[in-house]
Short mmCIF file of C-alpha atoms and ligand atoms in Angstrom, two decimals:
data_model
loop_
_atom_site.label_atom_id
_atom_site.label_comp_id
_atom_site.label_asym_id
_atom_site.label_seq_id
_atom_site.Cartn_x
_atom_site.Cartn_y
_atom_site.Cartn_z
CA MET A 1 27.48 -31.76 17.51
CA ILE A 2 26.32 -28.97 15.16
CA GLY A 3 26.83 -29.42 11.43
CA PHE A 4 26.53 -26.52 8.99
CA GLU A 5 27.75 -28.28 5.87
CA LEU A 6 25.46 -29.18 3.03
CA THR A 7 25.59 -32.78 1.77
CA GLU A 8 27.22 -33.55 -1.57
CA GLU A 9 23.75 -33.91 -3.17
CA GLN A 10 22.67 -30.52 -1.76
CA ARG A 11 25.83 -28.91 -3.14
CA GLN A 12 25.04 -30.34 -6.57
CA LEU A 13 21.43 -29.11 -6.34
CA GLN A 14 22.73 -25.65 -5.34
CA GLU A 15 25.14 -25.65 -8.26
CA VAL A 16 22.48 -26.65 -10.81
CA ALA A 17 20.09 -23.98 -9.44
CA ARG A 18 22.85 -21.34 -9.38
CA ARG A 19 23.76 -22.05 -12.99
CA PHE A 20 20.08 -21.97 -13.96
CA ALA A 21 19.72 -18.56 -12.26
CA GLU A 22 22.86 -17.24 -14.00
CA ASN A 23 22.12 -18.62 -17.47
CA GLU A 24 18.32 -18.65 -17.74
CA ILE A 25 16.84 -16.25 -15.18
CA LYS A 26 19.20 -13.27 -14.80
CA PRO A 27 19.64 -12.54 -18.54
CA VAL A 28 15.87 -11.95 -18.93
CA ALA A 29 14.74 -10.83 -15.44
CA ALA A 30 15.19 -7.06 -15.85
CA ALA A 31 13.47 -6.98 -19.26
CA ILE A 32 10.52 -9.06 -17.99
CA ASP A 33 10.20 -6.74 -14.98
CA ARG A 34 9.58 -3.83 -17.36
CA ILE A 35 6.84 -5.43 -19.47
CA ALA A 36 3.75 -3.35 -18.79
CA ASP A 37 1.12 -6.05 -19.40
CA PRO A 38 1.30 -8.59 -16.53
CA LYS A 39 -0.06 -11.38 -18.74
CA ALA A 40 2.60 -10.76 -21.40
CA ALA A 41 5.33 -10.78 -18.74
CA TYR A 42 4.76 -14.40 -17.66
CA PRO A 43 8.06 -16.22 -18.52
CA LEU A 44 6.77 -19.61 -19.71
CA ASP A 45 10.05 -20.38 -21.47
CA VAL A 46 12.07 -20.12 -18.23
CA ILE A 47 9.43 -22.03 -16.25
CA ARG A 48 9.51 -24.82 -18.86
CA LYS A 49 13.29 -25.12 -18.59
CA GLY A 50 12.99 -25.33 -14.79
CA PHE A 51 10.39 -28.06 -15.19
CA GLU A 52 12.79 -29.97 -17.47
CA LEU A 53 15.27 -29.92 -14.57
CA GLY A 54 12.56 -31.11 -12.18
CA PHE A 55 12.70 -28.14 -9.75
CA HIS A 56 8.91 -28.09 -9.41
CA ALA A 57 8.85 -31.78 -8.36
CA LEU A 58 11.41 -31.47 -5.57
CA LEU A 59 8.93 -32.13 -2.74
CA ILE A 60 6.81 -34.72 -4.57
CA PRO A 61 7.57 -38.21 -3.20
CA GLU A 62 9.49 -40.52 -5.52
CA GLU A 63 6.60 -43.01 -5.68
CA PHE A 64 4.58 -40.29 -7.47
CA GLY A 65 7.33 -39.37 -9.90
CA GLY A 66 8.99 -36.59 -7.90
CA LEU A 67 12.45 -36.12 -6.39
CA GLY A 68 11.42 -36.76 -2.76
CA GLY A 69 13.57 -33.89 -1.48
CA SER A 70 13.74 -32.52 2.08
CA THR A 71 12.80 -29.09 3.42
CA LEU A 72 16.49 -28.21 3.52
CA ASP A 73 16.86 -29.16 -0.18
CA TYR A 74 13.91 -26.85 -0.83
CA ALA A 75 15.66 -23.98 0.99
CA VAL A 76 18.91 -24.55 -0.91
CA LEU A 77 17.15 -24.58 -4.30
CA LEU A 78 14.80 -21.64 -3.71
CA GLU A 79 17.51 -19.28 -2.43
CA GLU A 80 19.36 -19.62 -5.74
CA LEU A 81 16.25 -19.11 -7.88
CA ALA A 82 15.16 -16.06 -5.84
CA ALA A 83 18.61 -14.51 -6.03
CA GLY A 84 18.00 -14.60 -9.81
CA ASP A 85 14.41 -13.37 -9.74
CA ILE A 86 11.82 -13.79 -6.99
CA GLY A 87 8.83 -13.74 -9.31
CA MET A 88 10.12 -16.78 -11.19
CA ALA A 89 11.17 -18.45 -7.92
CA ASN A 90 7.65 -17.90 -6.57
CA ALA A 91 6.07 -19.82 -9.47
CA PHE A 92 8.14 -22.88 -8.45
CA HIS A 93 7.69 -22.22 -4.73
CA VAL A 94 3.90 -22.46 -4.94
CA VAL A 95 4.05 -25.71 -6.93
CA MET A 96 6.52 -27.22 -4.46
CA SER A 97 4.68 -26.08 -1.38
CA ILE A 98 1.16 -27.09 -2.47
CA SER A 99 2.34 -30.42 -3.91
CA GLU A 100 3.73 -31.14 -0.46
CA MET A 101 0.29 -30.40 1.02
CA ILE A 102 -1.26 -32.93 -1.36
CA ALA A 103 1.46 -35.50 -0.63
CA ARG A 104 0.95 -35.15 3.13
CA MET A 105 -2.86 -35.05 3.21
CA GLY A 106 -3.94 -36.85 0.03
CA THR A 107 -5.09 -40.42 -0.37
CA LYS A 108 -2.97 -42.62 -2.63
CA GLU A 109 -5.55 -42.17 -5.38
CA GLN A 110 -5.47 -38.35 -5.06
CA CYS A 111 -1.65 -38.28 -5.13
CA GLN A 112 -1.68 -40.51 -8.20
CA ARG A 113 -4.31 -38.34 -9.91
CA TRP A 114 -2.89 -34.90 -9.06
CA LEU A 115 0.83 -35.29 -8.40
CA VAL A 116 1.96 -37.67 -11.13
CA PRO A 117 0.93 -35.41 -14.06
CA ILE A 118 2.73 -32.50 -12.38
CA ALA A 119 5.88 -34.43 -11.50
CA THR A 120 6.24 -35.80 -15.02
CA ASP A 121 5.42 -32.56 -16.86
CA THR A 122 8.20 -31.04 -18.95
CA THR A 123 6.10 -28.38 -20.71
CA GLY A 124 5.91 -26.03 -17.72
CA THR A 125 2.11 -25.86 -17.96
CA GLN A 126 1.21 -28.09 -14.99
CA LEU A 127 1.66 -25.51 -12.25
CA ILE A 128 -0.50 -25.35 -9.13
CA CYS A 129 -2.41 -22.32 -7.91
CA PHE A 130 -3.97 -22.15 -4.43
CA GLY A 131 -6.61 -19.60 -3.47
CA ALA A 132 -7.15 -18.80 0.21
CA THR A 133 -7.22 -14.97 0.25
CA GLU A 134 -10.61 -13.35 -0.43
CA PRO A 135 -11.65 -9.76 -1.10
CA SER A 136 -12.60 -9.50 2.59
CA GLY A 137 -8.93 -10.02 3.57
CA GLY A 138 -6.16 -12.60 3.60
CA SER A 139 -6.05 -12.30 7.39
CA GLU A 140 -9.82 -12.68 7.72
CA ILE A 141 -9.48 -16.24 6.34
CA PHE A 142 -7.55 -17.23 9.48
CA CYS A 143 -10.11 -15.73 11.89
CA PRO A 144 -9.88 -17.77 15.11
CA HIS A 145 -13.10 -16.46 16.69
CA ALA A 146 -16.21 -18.53 17.40
CA ASP A 147 -18.63 -16.09 15.74
CA PRO A 148 -19.71 -17.94 12.57
CA ARG A 149 -20.27 -14.68 10.68
CA LEU A 150 -16.48 -14.13 10.60
CA GLY A 151 -13.86 -15.74 8.41
CA THR A 152 -13.93 -17.50 5.03
CA ARG A 153 -16.79 -16.47 2.74
CA THR A 154 -16.38 -18.79 -0.27
CA ARG A 155 -19.02 -21.49 0.19
CA ALA A 156 -18.95 -25.25 -0.55
CA ARG A 157 -22.50 -26.56 -0.16
CA ARG A 158 -22.93 -30.34 -0.05
CA ASP A 159 -25.29 -31.71 -2.73
CA GLY A 160 -25.37 -35.53 -2.67
CA ASP A 161 -21.94 -36.79 -3.70
CA HIS A 162 -20.88 -33.33 -4.84
CA TYR A 163 -20.05 -29.89 -3.44
CA VAL A 164 -21.24 -26.70 -5.11
CA ILE A 165 -18.71 -23.88 -4.78
CA ASN A 166 -19.46 -20.16 -4.94
CA GLY A 167 -17.18 -17.25 -4.16
CA THR A 168 -14.05 -15.37 -5.20
CA LYS A 169 -10.38 -15.65 -4.29
CA VAL A 170 -7.93 -12.84 -4.97
CA PHE A 171 -4.20 -12.31 -5.52
CA SER A 172 -3.60 -16.06 -6.14
CA SER A 173 -0.14 -16.83 -7.54
CA ASN A 174 0.00 -18.83 -10.80
CA ALA A 175 -3.61 -17.86 -11.66
CA GLY A 176 -4.45 -18.58 -15.28
CA VAL A 177 -1.22 -20.51 -15.96
CA SER A 178 -1.86 -23.61 -13.84
CA GLY A 179 -3.25 -27.05 -14.57
CA LEU A 180 -4.38 -27.72 -11.01
CA TYR A 181 -6.19 -25.33 -8.66
CA GLY A 182 -6.90 -25.53 -4.94
CA LEU A 183 -9.17 -23.49 -2.70
CA LEU A 184 -10.39 -23.15 0.86
CA ALA A 185 -14.17 -22.92 1.29
CA ARG A 186 -16.76 -22.90 4.10
CA ASN A 187 -19.07 -25.91 4.43
CA ASP A 188 -21.15 -24.83 7.40
CA ASP A 189 -22.37 -21.29 8.08
CA SER A 190 -23.44 -22.11 11.61
CA ARG A 191 -20.02 -23.11 12.93
CA ALA A 192 -16.79 -21.22 13.70
CA ASN A 193 -14.47 -20.52 10.77
CA LEU A 194 -11.66 -22.79 11.97
CA GLU A 195 -14.01 -25.79 12.29
CA SER A 196 -16.07 -25.37 9.15
CA CYS A 197 -13.77 -25.06 6.14
CA SER A 198 -12.40 -27.65 3.71
CA VAL A 199 -9.79 -27.72 0.95
CA PHE A 200 -10.65 -28.81 -2.60
CA PHE A 201 -8.62 -29.34 -5.79
CA PHE A 202 -9.84 -29.27 -9.38
CA GLY A 203 -8.64 -28.93 -12.97
CA ALA A 204 -8.36 -25.65 -14.86
CA ASP A 205 -11.18 -26.61 -17.25
CA THR A 206 -13.83 -27.31 -14.57
CA PRO A 207 -17.21 -25.73 -15.52
CA GLY A 208 -18.17 -22.86 -13.20
CA PHE A 209 -14.55 -21.81 -12.72
CA SER A 210 -13.05 -18.72 -14.36
CA ILE A 211 -10.12 -16.36 -13.95
CA GLY A 212 -10.96 -12.71 -13.19
CA THR A 213 -8.63 -9.73 -12.91
CA ILE A 214 -4.91 -10.33 -13.39
CA GLU A 215 -3.11 -7.96 -11.02
CA ASP A 216 -0.63 -5.30 -12.13
CA LYS A 217 1.93 -5.44 -9.29
CA MET A 218 4.70 -3.20 -7.97
CA GLY A 219 7.20 -6.09 -7.96
CA HIS A 220 7.34 -9.87 -8.51
CA ARG A 221 6.36 -9.02 -12.05
CA ALA A 222 7.44 -12.35 -13.50
CA SER A 223 4.91 -14.05 -11.22
CA ILE A 224 1.27 -13.88 -12.25
CA ASN A 225 -1.43 -13.14 -9.66
CA GLY A 226 -5.15 -13.00 -10.14
CA GLU A 227 -8.72 -13.67 -9.15
CA LEU A 228 -10.31 -17.13 -9.07
CA ILE A 229 -14.08 -16.99 -9.55
CA PHE A 230 -16.45 -19.86 -8.67
CA GLU A 231 -20.03 -19.79 -9.89
CA ASP A 232 -21.93 -22.97 -8.97
CA MET A 233 -18.77 -25.00 -9.61
CA ARG A 234 -19.65 -28.66 -8.91
CA LEU A 235 -16.89 -30.90 -7.57
CA PRO A 236 -17.22 -34.57 -6.66
CA LYS A 237 -16.51 -35.30 -2.99
CA GLU A 238 -13.33 -37.13 -4.07
CA ASN A 239 -11.86 -33.68 -4.85
CA MET A 240 -11.73 -32.75 -1.18
CA LEU A 241 -8.26 -32.94 0.34
CA GLY A 242 -8.42 -34.03 3.99
CA ARG A 243 -11.70 -34.21 5.88
CA GLU A 244 -14.79 -32.01 5.72
CA GLY A 245 -14.34 -29.20 8.22
CA GLY A 246 -10.60 -29.98 8.45
CA GLY A 247 -9.44 -27.30 6.00
CA PHE A 248 -7.10 -25.65 8.45
CA GLU A 249 -5.64 -29.03 9.44
CA THR A 250 -4.92 -29.52 5.73
CA ILE A 251 -3.35 -26.06 5.31
CA ASN A 252 -1.36 -26.58 8.52
CA ALA A 253 0.12 -29.77 7.07
CA ILE A 254 2.66 -27.43 5.43
CA TYR A 255 2.77 -25.01 8.37
CA ASP A 256 6.37 -26.00 9.13
CA THR A 257 7.67 -25.75 5.54
CA ASN A 258 5.71 -22.82 4.14
CA GLY A 259 7.63 -20.28 6.18
CA VAL A 260 10.90 -21.79 5.01
CA GLY A 261 9.85 -21.19 1.38
CA THR A 262 9.02 -17.49 1.69
CA GLY A 263 11.88 -16.90 4.16
CA THR A 264 14.34 -18.50 1.78
CA MET A 265 13.15 -16.35 -1.11
CA ALA A 266 13.72 -13.31 1.13
CA VAL A 267 17.28 -14.48 1.75
CA GLY A 268 17.78 -14.80 -2.04
CA VAL A 269 16.58 -11.24 -2.73
CA ALA A 270 18.65 -9.78 0.11
CA ARG A 271 21.73 -11.71 -0.99
CA ALA A 272 21.42 -10.28 -4.50
CA ALA A 273 21.08 -6.75 -3.07
CA TYR A 274 24.03 -7.24 -0.71
CA GLU A 275 26.29 -8.60 -3.50
CA HIS A 276 25.46 -5.66 -5.79
CA ALA A 277 26.10 -3.18 -2.94
CA LEU A 278 29.43 -4.78 -2.00
CA ARG A 279 30.63 -4.63 -5.61
CA TYR A 280 29.49 -1.02 -5.96
CA ALA A 281 31.17 -0.03 -2.67
CA LYS A 282 34.48 -1.30 -4.06
CA GLU A 283 34.11 0.36 -7.48
CA ARG A 284 32.54 3.75 -6.73
CA GLU A 285 35.20 6.30 -5.84
CA ILE A 286 34.47 9.56 -3.99
CA TRP A 287 37.25 11.94 -2.84
CA GLY A 288 39.84 9.60 -4.31
CA GLN A 289 38.85 6.35 -2.61
CA PRO A 290 36.16 3.63 -2.87
CA ILE A 291 33.07 4.51 -0.81
CA GLY A 292 33.39 1.17 1.03
CA LYS A 293 36.45 2.58 2.75
CA TYR A 294 34.28 5.15 4.52
CA GLN A 295 33.27 3.85 7.90
CA ALA A 296 29.58 4.66 7.42
CA VAL A 297 29.36 2.56 4.25
CA GLY A 298 31.59 -0.24 5.56
CA GLN A 299 29.44 -0.58 8.67
CA MET A 300 26.28 -0.75 6.59
CA LEU A 301 27.84 -3.63 4.64
CA VAL A 302 28.70 -5.49 7.85
CA ASP A 303 25.20 -4.98 9.26
CA MET A 304 23.71 -6.26 5.98
CA LYS A 305 25.97 -9.31 5.98
CA ALA A 306 25.14 -10.13 9.61
CA ASP A 307 21.41 -9.73 9.01
CA LEU A 308 21.53 -11.91 5.90
CA GLU A 309 23.51 -14.70 7.58
CA MET A 310 21.20 -14.66 10.63
CA ALA A 311 18.18 -15.05 8.36
CA ARG A 312 19.78 -17.94 6.42
CA LEU A 313 20.66 -19.66 9.72
CA MET A 314 17.09 -19.24 10.92
CA VAL A 315 15.64 -20.69 7.72
CA ARG A 316 18.04 -23.65 7.69
CA ARG A 317 17.59 -24.34 11.41
CA ILE A 318 13.84 -24.58 10.94
CA ALA A 319 14.26 -26.63 7.74
CA TRP A 320 16.55 -28.97 9.71
CA GLN A 321 14.14 -29.30 12.65
CA ASN A 322 11.47 -30.39 10.21
CA ALA A 323 13.42 -33.59 9.69
CA ASN A 324 14.41 -33.81 13.38
CA LYS A 325 11.14 -33.31 15.21
CA ASN A 326 12.39 -35.20 18.28
CA SER A 327 15.41 -32.94 18.69
CA ARG A 328 16.50 -32.49 22.28
CA GLU A 329 17.32 -28.87 21.33
CA GLY A 330 13.58 -28.11 21.23
CA LEU A 331 11.61 -26.73 18.29
CA LEU A 332 11.48 -23.09 17.21
CA PRO A 333 8.13 -21.65 16.04
CA PRO A 334 8.22 -22.52 12.29
CA ASN A 335 6.99 -19.11 11.20
CA LEU A 336 10.14 -17.46 12.55
CA ALA A 337 11.59 -18.74 9.26
CA LYS A 338 9.15 -16.41 7.50
CA VAL A 339 8.92 -13.29 9.66
CA TYR A 340 12.58 -12.64 10.42
CA PRO A 341 13.97 -13.10 6.88
CA THR A 342 11.17 -11.13 5.22
CA GLU A 343 11.75 -8.12 7.48
CA MET A 344 15.50 -8.56 7.00
CA ALA A 345 15.03 -8.39 3.19
CA ARG A 346 13.38 -4.97 3.46
CA ARG A 347 16.17 -3.69 5.74
CA VAL A 348 18.98 -5.03 3.55
CA THR A 349 17.57 -3.81 0.22
CA ILE A 350 16.98 -0.33 1.67
CA LYS A 351 20.63 -0.17 2.85
CA ALA A 352 21.84 -1.47 -0.52
CA MET A 353 19.89 1.31 -2.25
CA GLN A 354 21.50 3.88 0.05
CA ILE A 355 24.97 2.60 -0.92
CA PHE A 356 24.10 3.00 -4.61
CA GLY A 357 23.16 6.64 -4.02
CA GLY A 358 21.05 8.22 -6.77
CA SER A 359 21.93 5.40 -9.16
CA GLY A 360 20.05 2.99 -6.88
CA TYR A 361 16.88 4.91 -7.71
CA MET A 362 17.39 4.61 -11.46
CA LYS A 363 15.90 1.81 -13.51
CA ASP A 364 19.22 1.15 -15.26
CA TYR A 365 20.55 -0.28 -11.97
CA PRO A 366 19.30 -3.44 -10.26
CA LEU A 367 18.49 -1.98 -6.84
CA GLU A 368 15.08 -0.44 -7.37
CA LYS A 369 13.72 -3.79 -8.67
CA LEU A 370 15.12 -5.67 -5.66
CA LEU A 371 13.61 -3.13 -3.27
CA ARG A 372 10.19 -3.43 -4.96
CA ASP A 373 10.49 -7.23 -4.82
CA ALA A 374 11.41 -7.17 -1.13
CA MET A 375 8.65 -4.81 -0.01
CA VAL A 376 5.84 -7.35 -0.31
CA LEU A 377 7.58 -10.16 1.54
CA PRO A 378 6.32 -9.34 5.06
CA ILE A 379 2.78 -9.22 3.62
CA ILE A 380 2.51 -12.46 1.61
CA SER A 381 2.14 -16.05 2.89
CA GLY A 382 0.31 -14.60 5.89
CA ALA A 383 0.94 -10.99 6.99
CA ASN A 384 3.76 -10.90 9.55
CA GLU A 385 1.57 -9.16 12.13
CA VAL A 386 -0.92 -12.04 11.98
CA LEU A 387 1.78 -14.71 12.11
CA LYS A 388 3.35 -12.93 15.08
CA HIS A 389 -0.08 -12.80 16.75
CA PHE A 390 -0.44 -16.61 16.51
CA MET A 391 3.20 -17.22 17.49
CA SER A 392 2.88 -14.95 20.52
CA GLN A 393 -0.23 -16.86 21.67
CA ARG A 394 1.76 -20.12 21.54
CA LEU A 395 4.71 -18.59 23.41
CA LEU A 396 2.38 -17.31 26.13
CA GLU A 397 0.58 -20.65 26.43
CA ALA A 398 3.79 -22.70 26.66
C1 LIG B 401 2.54 -11.08 -4.63
C2 LIG B 401 1.44 -11.72 -3.86
C3 LIG B 401 1.23 -13.11 -3.98
C4 LIG B 401 0.18 -13.72 -3.29
N1 LIG B 401 -0.10 -15.06 -3.50
C5 LIG B 401 -1.19 -15.62 -2.90
C6 LIG B 401 -1.57 -16.96 -3.19
O1 LIG B 401 -0.94 -17.66 -3.99
N2 LIG B 401 -2.69 -17.45 -2.59
C7 LIG B 401 -3.42 -16.71 -1.70
O2 LIG B 401 -4.40 -17.21 -1.18
N3 LIG B 401 -3.07 -15.44 -1.40
C8 LIG B 401 -2.00 -14.87 -1.99
N4 LIG B 401 -1.65 -13.58 -1.71
C9 LIG B 401 -2.42 -12.84 -0.74
C10 LIG B 401 -1.66 -12.65 0.58
O3 LIG B 401 -1.57 -13.88 1.26
C11 LIG B 401 -2.42 -11.58 1.38
O4 LIG B 401 -2.15 -10.34 0.75
C12 LIG B 401 -2.01 -11.55 2.84
O5 LIG B 401 -2.46 -12.69 3.51
C13 LIG B 401 -2.60 -10.32 3.56
O6 LIG B 401 -3.96 -10.21 3.29
P1 LIG B 401 -4.57 -8.81 2.76
O7 LIG B 401 -3.69 -8.35 1.68
O8 LIG B 401 -5.99 -9.03 2.44
O9 LIG B 401 -4.41 -7.84 3.99
P2 LIG B 401 -5.41 -7.76 5.26
O10 LIG B 401 -5.68 -9.13 5.76
O11 LIG B 401 -6.56 -6.90 4.92
O12 LIG B 401 -4.48 -7.03 6.31
C14 LIG B 401 -4.20 -5.62 6.18
C15 LIG B 401 -3.22 -5.22 7.29
O13 LIG B 401 -3.83 -5.43 8.56
C16 LIG B 401 -3.00 -6.22 9.38
N5 LIG B 401 -3.80 -7.14 10.19
C17 LIG B 401 -4.89 -7.85 9.79
N6 LIG B 401 -5.35 -8.62 10.79
C18 LIG B 401 -4.54 -8.38 11.85
C19 LIG B 401 -4.50 -8.89 13.19
N7 LIG B 401 -5.38 -9.79 13.62
N8 LIG B 401 -3.51 -8.44 14.00
C20 LIG B 401 -2.62 -7.52 13.56
N9 LIG B 401 -2.61 -7.01 12.31
C21 LIG B 401 -3.56 -7.44 11.48
C22 LIG B 401 -2.14 -7.03 8.41
O14 LIG B 401 -0.95 -7.44 8.99
C23 LIG B 401 -1.93 -6.04 7.29
O15 LIG B 401 -0.84 -5.22 7.62
C24 LIG B 401 -0.62 -12.96 -2.41
C25 LIG B 401 -0.39 -11.58 -2.27
C26 LIG B 401 0.60 -10.96 -2.99
C27 LIG B 401 0.78 -9.48 -2.85
#
């Protein structure tokens, strides 16, 4: 039997998130998007209100003060936030996703130390930021080759009971506005990238850590992205999440949910674009009738709707399989939840802009922002080409 209905609790979560997007996010999103200084654009007030509602703690287990939600709950919540503004949704997405990594891979003591202060925070200041990407390339970090010269360059050298970290991470979301930071670093220069990295977490005030450039981005302007710089930063060995050399195991602990997060945000952006285009197609009259009555425009709307619904089904199917790993239906590659919806979001926003005509190109209308926000989606959370490379290897090996 196939069930497509949300539970009563999921409906309530959707309703709360939808109202939050309507009342708190949408009224300020366009103005924030236009603030020239990326630091001044960061919407702490909205983030704080979301923290008061506990959105950030959705995937933190109840025993550590969170809501203990499922991957499907996560998809339901994030779609609503992203339909309001993807930059603000992304701030919550990173906290949810990385807190799940800690919950899955952390010891009880680490979960107590790192997750409880986040779960119980109502000031909106206890975000998480995770740095993997380096100046040498976000894709380079995932280098699967045996040559030890390739891959992650940030170093974590063992020194007694401590590690000394040196290196730079770039483009990290929530940089400079988080209480907890995570990073991926290389422990052993003589071994292959995939076998020689580890994940560490540390507080914002750790000596040797500083924030570098804050990026001035094309879209996602309510989300803050920047450099994390490590200069002889000493961390006790208790700050390592997972085992030494098991960094990719630790990152892969959220392999099955991470795609759902970014894919869901893509669905939210595309839904907003589709809804604007549908309304406009009914209101805009040319030659005495609404443009939606013209076959060319009507067919674009149907293609957009089909694409959007396919992407939502894909995201929810993979969110569902996460809780049903023994399904007799078999498991889809989790990153399909990321690659299909993110490419869909580009297609749908481009069509929506076409329906708006010249007005779609003007800043007074919502389309150009949605298009800018959609453009980066196939690049972030792992470039789609790289994710497809790894997925294709698995398909060929199966
Ligand atoms: C808004 C935003 C938020 C971000 N947030 C974070 C964050 O919180 N934390 C973090 O660590 N990073 C973050 N990133 C970085 C993001 O993950 C990287 O941009 C992404 O992984 C791609 O890396 P790159 O930009 O260095 O491109 P590169 O890795 O240099 O790739 C350039 C191009 O080459 C292609 N390519 C590379 N290797 C291959 C291959 N083997 N096969 C086929 N094609 C290939 C890529 O697909 C891409 O098109 C963020 C980026 C942005 C823009």
